[in-house]
Amino acid sequence: MINKLTIRTPNDMHVHFRDNDLLSLVVPQTDRYFNYCIVMPNLIPPITNQEMAIRYLNRIKKHIKKGLKPLMTFYLNEKIKIDDMIKAYKNKNIFALKLYPKGATTNSEMGVKNLENIFKILSSMEENNIPLLIHGEDTDKNIDIFDREKSFIDKYLFKIIREFPNLRIVLEHITTSDAVHFVKENKNIAATITPHHLASNRNDMLVGGIRPHLYCLPILKRRNHQEALIKIATSGNKKFFLGTDSAPHDIKLKENDCGCAGVFNTVNSIEILTQIFDQQNSLKNLENFVSNNSANFYNLQQNESTITLIKMDMPINFPKSLKKNNVILKIYKPNFPVFWKIKK
Ligand code: NCD
Ligand code: ZN
């Protein structure tokens, strides 16, 4: 039995830092556990030009002590100026662009309604090798919320890869076996998977009472989809890697008549993942999923530093929340015990 494991420091290829007061609460957590991270641009207003990206990065940097390397993104919509995008990418002020279908999720009102309107931008991204990150959900109000990911793939993703075969794409926070299959079978596309979509399914959210802290988008799916995600994540397949999609909202906005979507999981994500990989007898692939695969796909240097995980005799007691002034962020908790702990 393995009870100690040393791996390269993880990368978080999808994280929401928000802004202002929340930064001081959230950024230090990612800084503790990760080397590279890709920072989502869905602020109000969203990050849509080089100047905004630089200023946002500077606000984030004030809270970094250990050496976290944030990689910035633009929020892709009709407002993007192609010249500014190319400059920002060449100057390394942005790393990728994020596509949100209009109305898909938190702060996506400025998202894209009609894909054809951004074809010129996609074409320039393809030419300049700039990655496209996609929130893959069809927001047509007639589509059932549990079918939105599959519908997006069928209606839009096939079209995007046909039009732009050399565009590097990451399908973010995938939740279905349909997405696993699509990413496996097509070229130039990878996917991020979150800890909570590996650890939880819709029964965890809805049976025996509704648990607002498990509500996120794309919504948790049924168990067979969860199993497909676990299988591919623990397989070592190079096209799948960690993006926590850690998305903090104050407790008042989660426990609400109309609660916000988003799970805050930065604090315990690596330990939860280690537990899942251990259960699958796949600890040897943990480093691939949390660190190597993303570095490979994005041509980043492999992290030189390492972390060590220890298997304890008793389950870990994670903190329940983070607090500052009157903000409370409830920390994600799976419904199984976690025995692995990061060595301090
Ligand atoms: C994210 C957020 O709150 O910004 N919410 C979520 O449920 N994942 C947005 C997103 O990534 O969809
Ligand atoms: Zn997200």
Short mmCIF file of C-alpha atoms and ligand atoms in Angstrom, two decimals:
data_model
loop_
_atom_site.label_atom_id
_atom_site.label_comp_id
_atom_site.label_asym_id
_atom_site.label_seq_id
_atom_site.Cartn_x
_atom_site.Cartn_y
_atom_site.Cartn_z
CA MET A 1 0.00 0.00 0.00
CA ILE A 2 1.30 3.43 -0.94
CA ASN A 3 1.04 5.96 1.87
CA LYS A 4 3.41 8.66 0.70
CA LEU A 5 3.62 10.30 -2.69
CA THR A 6 5.75 13.10 -4.12
CA ILE A 7 4.61 14.79 -7.33
CA ARG A 8 5.40 17.92 -9.29
CA THR A 9 3.55 20.98 -8.00
CA PRO A 10 0.05 21.06 -9.58
CA ASN A 11 -1.33 23.62 -12.05
CA ASP A 12 -4.89 24.90 -11.93
CA MET A 13 -5.91 25.57 -15.51
CA HIS A 14 -9.28 27.19 -14.68
CA VAL A 15 -9.86 29.41 -11.66
CA HIS A 16 -12.08 32.39 -10.74
CA PHE A 17 -10.35 34.97 -8.55
CA ARG A 18 -13.06 37.68 -8.74
CA ASP A 19 -11.84 41.16 -7.74
CA ASN A 20 -11.39 43.69 -4.92
CA ASP A 21 -11.88 42.25 -1.41
CA LEU A 22 -12.31 38.66 -2.58
CA LEU A 23 -8.83 38.61 -4.16
CA SER A 24 -7.15 38.79 -0.77
CA LEU A 25 -9.11 35.77 0.40
CA VAL A 26 -8.85 33.60 -2.70
CA VAL A 27 -5.50 34.27 -4.41
CA PRO A 28 -3.36 33.20 -1.41
CA GLN A 29 -5.11 29.82 -1.44
CA THR A 30 -4.24 29.11 -5.07
CA ASP A 31 -0.72 30.43 -4.37
CA ARG A 32 -0.34 27.79 -1.62
CA TYR A 33 -1.08 24.80 -3.81
CA PHE A 34 -0.39 25.64 -7.46
CA ASN A 35 2.37 26.89 -9.78
CA TYR A 36 0.61 27.98 -12.98
CA CYS A 37 -3.05 28.94 -13.04
CA ILE A 38 -5.35 30.21 -15.77
CA VAL A 39 -7.43 33.11 -14.51
CA MET A 40 -10.99 33.44 -15.80
CA PRO A 41 -12.04 36.86 -17.14
CA ASN A 42 -15.74 36.95 -16.16
CA LEU A 43 -15.60 40.08 -14.03
CA ILE A 44 -18.11 42.89 -14.33
CA PRO A 45 -17.18 44.38 -16.75
CA PRO A 46 -15.32 41.43 -18.31
CA ILE A 47 -11.63 41.57 -19.29
CA THR A 48 -11.68 42.36 -23.00
CA ASN A 49 -8.47 44.27 -23.72
CA GLN A 50 -4.78 44.24 -22.95
CA GLU A 51 -4.92 47.20 -20.61
CA MET A 52 -7.62 45.57 -18.46
CA ALA A 53 -5.71 42.27 -18.35
CA ILE A 54 -2.52 43.98 -17.19
CA ARG A 55 -4.34 45.94 -14.52
CA TYR A 56 -6.17 42.84 -13.27
CA LEU A 57 -2.91 40.87 -13.12
CA ASN A 58 -1.33 43.64 -11.04
CA ARG A 59 -4.23 43.52 -8.58
CA ILE A 60 -3.82 39.74 -8.33
CA LYS A 61 -0.04 39.92 -7.89
CA LYS A 62 -0.41 41.95 -4.68
CA HIS A 63 -1.64 38.77 -3.00
CA ILE A 64 1.01 36.34 -4.28
CA LYS A 65 3.77 35.39 -1.85
CA LYS A 66 4.96 31.96 -2.93
CA GLY A 67 5.41 32.30 -6.68
CA LEU A 68 2.06 31.46 -8.29
CA LYS A 69 2.16 32.23 -12.02
CA PRO A 70 -1.21 33.54 -13.18
CA LEU A 71 -1.95 33.25 -16.90
CA MET A 72 -4.52 35.81 -17.99
CA THR A 73 -7.41 35.50 -20.43
CA PHE A 74 -9.74 37.69 -22.45
CA TYR A 75 -13.48 37.28 -22.35
CA LEU A 76 -14.24 36.53 -25.98
CA ASN A 77 -17.02 38.58 -27.52
CA GLU A 78 -17.61 40.95 -30.41
CA LYS A 79 -15.75 43.70 -28.51
CA ILE A 80 -12.34 42.08 -28.89
CA LYS A 81 -10.06 44.08 -31.18
CA ILE A 82 -7.94 41.66 -33.17
CA ASP A 83 -4.81 43.87 -33.15
CA ASP A 84 -5.01 44.33 -29.40
CA MET A 85 -5.50 40.56 -28.92
CA ILE A 86 -2.45 39.66 -31.00
CA LYS A 87 -0.32 42.25 -29.23
CA ALA A 88 -1.49 41.09 -25.82
CA TYR A 89 -0.68 37.48 -26.72
CA LYS A 90 2.73 38.26 -28.18
CA ASN A 91 3.57 40.40 -25.11
CA LYS A 92 2.48 37.46 -22.90
CA ASN A 93 -0.16 39.61 -21.23
CA ILE A 94 -2.77 37.04 -22.14
CA PHE A 95 -2.52 33.30 -22.56
CA ALA A 96 -5.89 32.39 -24.08
CA LEU A 97 -9.45 33.60 -24.72
CA LYS A 98 -12.54 32.25 -23.00
CA LEU A 99 -15.77 31.75 -24.89
CA TYR A 100 -19.00 31.93 -22.89
CA PRO A 101 -22.26 31.44 -24.73
CA LYS A 102 -24.48 34.39 -23.75
CA GLY A 103 -26.33 33.65 -20.52
CA ALA A 104 -24.61 30.29 -19.90
CA THR A 105 -23.35 31.00 -16.39
CA THR A 106 -22.31 33.56 -13.76
CA ASN A 107 -21.54 36.94 -15.39
CA SER A 108 -21.97 35.72 -18.95
CA GLU A 109 -24.46 38.35 -20.10
CA MET A 110 -21.72 39.81 -22.30
CA GLY A 111 -21.12 36.40 -23.90
CA VAL A 112 -21.50 35.39 -27.51
CA LYS A 113 -25.01 35.05 -28.97
CA ASN A 114 -24.14 34.17 -32.52
CA LEU A 115 -20.93 32.21 -33.13
CA GLU A 116 -20.56 33.51 -36.66
CA ASN A 117 -20.04 37.01 -35.26
CA ILE A 118 -16.69 35.92 -33.83
CA PHE A 119 -15.43 33.81 -36.74
CA LYS A 120 -12.91 36.49 -37.76
CA ILE A 121 -11.48 36.48 -34.24
CA LEU A 122 -11.34 32.67 -34.17
CA SER A 123 -9.58 32.68 -37.51
CA SER A 124 -6.95 35.08 -36.21
CA MET A 125 -6.54 32.97 -33.06
CA GLU A 126 -5.97 29.93 -35.23
CA GLU A 127 -3.38 31.78 -37.30
CA ASN A 128 -1.55 33.05 -34.20
CA ASN A 129 -1.83 29.78 -32.26
CA ILE A 130 -3.84 31.41 -29.43
CA PRO A 131 -5.81 28.84 -27.40
CA LEU A 132 -9.60 28.99 -27.22
CA LEU A 133 -11.17 27.94 -23.92
CA ILE A 134 -14.84 27.03 -24.14
CA HIS A 135 -17.69 26.93 -21.66
CA GLY A 136 -19.50 24.26 -23.66
CA GLU A 137 -23.19 24.65 -22.90
CA ASP A 138 -26.05 25.32 -25.28
CA THR A 139 -28.12 28.12 -23.74
CA ASP A 140 -31.21 27.63 -25.91
CA LYS A 141 -34.03 27.80 -23.36
CA ASN A 142 -35.66 24.71 -24.84
CA ILE A 143 -32.67 22.52 -24.00
CA ASP A 144 -32.89 20.69 -20.68
CA ILE A 145 -30.15 21.85 -18.30
CA PHE A 146 -28.75 18.30 -18.06
CA ASP A 147 -28.42 18.10 -21.87
CA ARG A 148 -26.76 21.45 -22.47
CA GLU A 149 -23.21 20.12 -22.82
CA LYS A 150 -24.09 17.40 -25.32
CA SER A 151 -26.22 19.82 -27.30
CA PHE A 152 -23.34 22.32 -27.46
CA ILE A 153 -21.03 19.63 -28.81
CA ASP A 154 -23.53 18.49 -31.45
CA LYS A 155 -24.65 21.96 -32.53
CA TYR A 156 -21.51 24.07 -32.21
CA LEU A 157 -18.31 22.21 -31.40
CA PHE A 158 -18.28 20.03 -34.51
CA LYS A 159 -18.75 23.20 -36.51
CA ILE A 160 -15.91 25.06 -34.76
CA ILE A 161 -13.37 22.28 -35.31
CA ARG A 162 -14.44 21.88 -38.93
CA GLU A 163 -14.04 25.61 -39.64
CA PHE A 164 -10.82 25.98 -37.63
CA PRO A 165 -9.01 22.63 -37.70
CA ASN A 166 -5.75 24.06 -36.37
CA LEU A 167 -7.25 26.09 -33.54
CA ARG A 168 -6.06 24.81 -30.15
CA ILE A 169 -9.16 24.26 -28.02
CA VAL A 170 -9.81 23.36 -24.40
CA LEU A 171 -13.31 22.26 -23.52
CA GLU A 172 -13.59 23.48 -19.94
CA HIS A 173 -14.99 21.64 -16.90
CA ILE A 174 -16.41 18.71 -18.86
CA THR A 175 -19.23 16.78 -17.21
CA THR A 176 -20.42 14.04 -19.58
CA SER A 177 -19.24 10.87 -21.28
CA ASP A 178 -20.20 12.63 -24.55
CA ALA A 179 -17.56 15.28 -23.91
CA VAL A 180 -14.97 12.66 -22.93
CA HIS A 181 -15.63 10.85 -26.20
CA PHE A 182 -15.49 14.00 -28.32
CA VAL A 183 -12.18 15.16 -26.81
CA LYS A 184 -10.61 11.71 -27.14
CA GLU A 185 -11.58 11.39 -30.78
CA ASN A 186 -10.67 14.82 -32.15
CA LYS A 187 -7.39 16.58 -32.85
CA ASN A 188 -6.16 19.81 -31.22
CA ILE A 189 -8.64 19.62 -28.38
CA ALA A 190 -8.09 18.90 -24.69
CA ALA A 191 -10.33 19.22 -21.64
CA THR A 192 -10.22 20.31 -18.03
CA ILE A 193 -12.04 18.36 -15.33
CA THR A 194 -12.93 19.72 -11.87
CA PRO A 195 -12.48 17.90 -8.54
CA HIS A 196 -16.19 18.27 -7.76
CA HIS A 197 -17.35 16.70 -11.03
CA LEU A 198 -15.09 13.74 -10.22
CA ALA A 199 -16.18 13.49 -6.60
CA SER A 200 -19.90 14.26 -6.78
CA ASN A 201 -22.94 13.57 -8.94
CA ARG A 202 -26.44 15.01 -9.06
CA ASN A 203 -27.71 12.67 -6.37
CA ASP A 204 -25.21 14.18 -3.96
CA MET A 205 -26.73 17.57 -4.76
CA LEU A 206 -30.41 16.65 -4.73
CA VAL A 207 -31.20 13.51 -2.72
CA GLY A 208 -32.28 14.01 0.89
CA GLY A 209 -32.36 17.79 0.54
CA ILE A 210 -31.02 20.37 -1.88
CA ARG A 211 -27.39 21.35 -1.33
CA PRO A 212 -26.75 24.78 -2.80
CA HIS A 213 -22.99 24.53 -2.31
CA LEU A 214 -22.88 21.74 -4.88
CA TYR A 215 -24.70 23.84 -7.46
CA CYS A 216 -22.39 24.84 -10.27
CA LEU A 217 -22.42 25.09 -14.04
CA PRO A 218 -22.24 22.90 -15.97
CA ILE A 219 -24.53 21.21 -13.43
CA LEU A 220 -23.47 17.91 -11.81
CA LYS A 221 -24.64 14.99 -13.93
CA ARG A 222 -25.78 11.44 -13.24
CA ARG A 223 -23.46 8.79 -11.90
CA ASN A 224 -22.55 7.09 -15.19
CA HIS A 225 -21.16 10.41 -16.47
CA GLN A 226 -19.21 10.89 -13.24
CA GLU A 227 -17.75 7.40 -13.75
CA ALA A 228 -16.68 8.25 -17.31
CA LEU A 229 -14.87 11.33 -15.98
CA ILE A 230 -13.13 9.33 -13.24
CA LYS A 231 -12.06 6.70 -15.76
CA ILE A 232 -10.48 9.16 -18.18
CA ALA A 233 -8.92 11.45 -15.53
CA THR A 234 -7.22 8.55 -13.76
CA SER A 235 -6.12 6.90 -17.03
CA GLY A 236 -3.18 9.24 -17.60
CA ASN A 237 -4.58 10.29 -21.02
CA LYS A 238 -2.62 13.40 -21.98
CA LYS A 239 -5.66 15.34 -23.23
CA PHE A 240 -7.31 15.64 -19.80
CA PHE A 241 -6.05 17.78 -16.94
CA LEU A 242 -7.06 19.64 -13.80
CA GLY A 243 -8.96 22.92 -13.85
CA THR A 244 -10.62 23.37 -10.47
CA ASP A 245 -13.21 25.89 -11.70
CA SER A 246 -13.04 27.13 -8.15
CA ALA A 247 -15.72 29.82 -8.24
CA PRO A 248 -16.34 31.54 -4.90
CA HIS A 249 -19.61 33.24 -4.01
CA ASP A 250 -20.49 34.62 -0.60
CA ILE A 251 -22.65 32.26 1.45
CA LYS A 252 -25.59 34.70 1.25
CA LEU A 253 -25.60 34.41 -2.53
CA LYS A 254 -25.39 30.60 -2.45
CA GLU A 255 -28.02 30.00 0.25
CA ASN A 256 -30.62 32.09 -1.48
CA ASP A 257 -33.99 31.85 -3.26
CA CYS A 258 -32.06 32.02 -6.51
CA GLY A 259 -28.59 30.80 -5.56
CA CYS A 260 -25.45 31.50 -7.63
CA ALA A 261 -23.63 28.75 -9.51
CA GLY A 262 -20.09 27.98 -8.39
CA VAL A 263 -18.15 25.69 -6.06
CA PHE A 264 -15.21 26.97 -4.01
CA ASN A 265 -12.76 24.08 -3.80
CA THR A 266 -9.18 25.41 -3.97
CA VAL A 267 -8.37 24.60 -0.36
CA ASN A 268 -8.81 20.82 -0.55
CA SER A 269 -8.86 19.96 -4.25
CA ILE A 270 -5.50 18.16 -4.42
CA GLU A 271 -6.23 16.02 -1.39
CA ILE A 272 -9.66 15.04 -2.74
CA LEU A 273 -8.14 14.15 -6.12
CA THR A 274 -5.47 12.04 -4.44
CA GLN A 275 -8.18 10.12 -2.61
CA ILE A 276 -10.03 9.46 -5.88
CA PHE A 277 -6.88 8.34 -7.71
CA ASP A 278 -6.01 6.09 -4.76
CA GLN A 279 -9.49 4.51 -4.86
CA GLN A 280 -8.92 3.78 -8.56
CA ASN A 281 -5.45 2.33 -7.93
CA SER A 282 -4.08 5.07 -10.20
CA LEU A 283 -1.85 7.13 -7.94
CA LYS A 284 0.85 6.78 -10.61
CA ASN A 285 -1.27 8.98 -12.91
CA LEU A 286 -2.04 11.73 -10.40
CA GLU A 287 0.98 13.82 -11.42
CA ASN A 288 -0.04 13.57 -15.09
CA PHE A 289 -3.52 14.84 -14.36
CA VAL A 290 -2.66 17.67 -11.97
CA SER A 291 0.62 18.86 -13.47
CA ASN A 292 2.32 17.23 -16.49
CA ASN A 293 -0.57 17.04 -18.96
CA SER A 294 -1.43 20.73 -18.79
CA ALA A 295 2.21 21.77 -19.10
CA ASN A 296 2.55 19.52 -22.15
CA PHE A 297 -0.59 20.75 -23.86
CA TYR A 298 0.21 24.42 -23.28
CA ASN A 299 3.98 24.12 -23.89
CA LEU A 300 4.82 25.33 -20.41
CA GLN A 301 7.91 24.22 -18.54
CA GLN A 302 7.23 21.24 -16.29
CA ASN A 303 7.16 22.43 -12.69
CA GLU A 304 10.42 21.74 -10.91
CA SER A 305 9.14 22.06 -7.37
CA THR A 306 7.22 19.20 -5.78
CA ILE A 307 4.62 18.54 -3.12
CA THR A 308 4.38 15.49 -0.88
CA LEU A 309 1.15 13.83 0.13
CA ILE A 310 0.82 11.56 3.15
CA LYS A 311 -1.96 9.03 3.80
CA MET A 312 -3.23 9.44 7.33
CA ASP A 313 -4.90 6.83 9.56
CA MET A 314 -7.91 9.05 10.17
CA PRO A 315 -9.94 11.17 7.70
CA ILE A 316 -8.85 14.78 7.30
CA ASN A 317 -10.91 17.53 8.89
CA PHE A 318 -10.97 20.29 6.31
CA PRO A 319 -11.83 23.85 7.28
CA LYS A 320 -15.52 24.52 6.60
CA SER A 321 -15.17 28.07 5.33
CA LEU A 322 -12.94 31.07 4.75
CA LYS A 323 -14.02 34.37 6.27
CA LYS A 324 -13.03 37.99 5.96
CA ASN A 325 -15.05 40.97 7.21
CA ASN A 326 -18.60 39.97 6.34
CA VAL A 327 -17.75 37.58 3.49
CA ILE A 328 -18.01 33.84 4.11
CA LEU A 329 -16.91 31.32 1.48
CA LYS A 330 -18.07 27.80 2.16
CA ILE A 331 -15.46 25.20 1.15
CA TYR A 332 -16.50 22.25 -1.03
CA LYS A 333 -16.75 18.91 0.73
CA PRO A 334 -17.23 15.53 -0.95
CA ASN A 335 -19.45 12.91 0.67
CA PHE A 336 -16.61 10.45 1.26
CA PRO A 337 -13.71 10.54 3.71
CA VAL A 338 -10.34 11.85 2.51
CA PHE A 339 -7.24 10.36 4.11
CA TRP A 340 -4.57 12.16 2.10
CA LYS A 341 -2.93 15.31 3.37
CA ILE A 342 -0.39 17.63 1.83
CA LYS A 343 2.76 17.68 3.94
CA LYS A 344 3.53 21.18 5.18
C1 NCD B 1 -18.55 30.18 -12.57
C2 NCD B 1 -18.55 31.52 -11.83
O1 NCD B 1 -19.19 31.60 -10.78
O2 NCD B 1 -17.90 32.45 -12.30
N1 NCD B 1 -19.60 29.35 -12.04
C3 NCD B 1 -19.67 28.00 -12.12
O3 NCD B 1 -20.68 27.45 -11.67
N2 NCD B 1 -18.72 27.28 -12.64
C4 NCD B 1 -18.68 30.42 -14.02
C5 NCD B 1 -18.34 29.24 -14.85
O4 NCD B 1 -17.20 28.82 -14.93
O5 NCD B 1 -19.27 28.70 -15.44
ZN ZN B 2 -15.36 28.59 -14.53
#
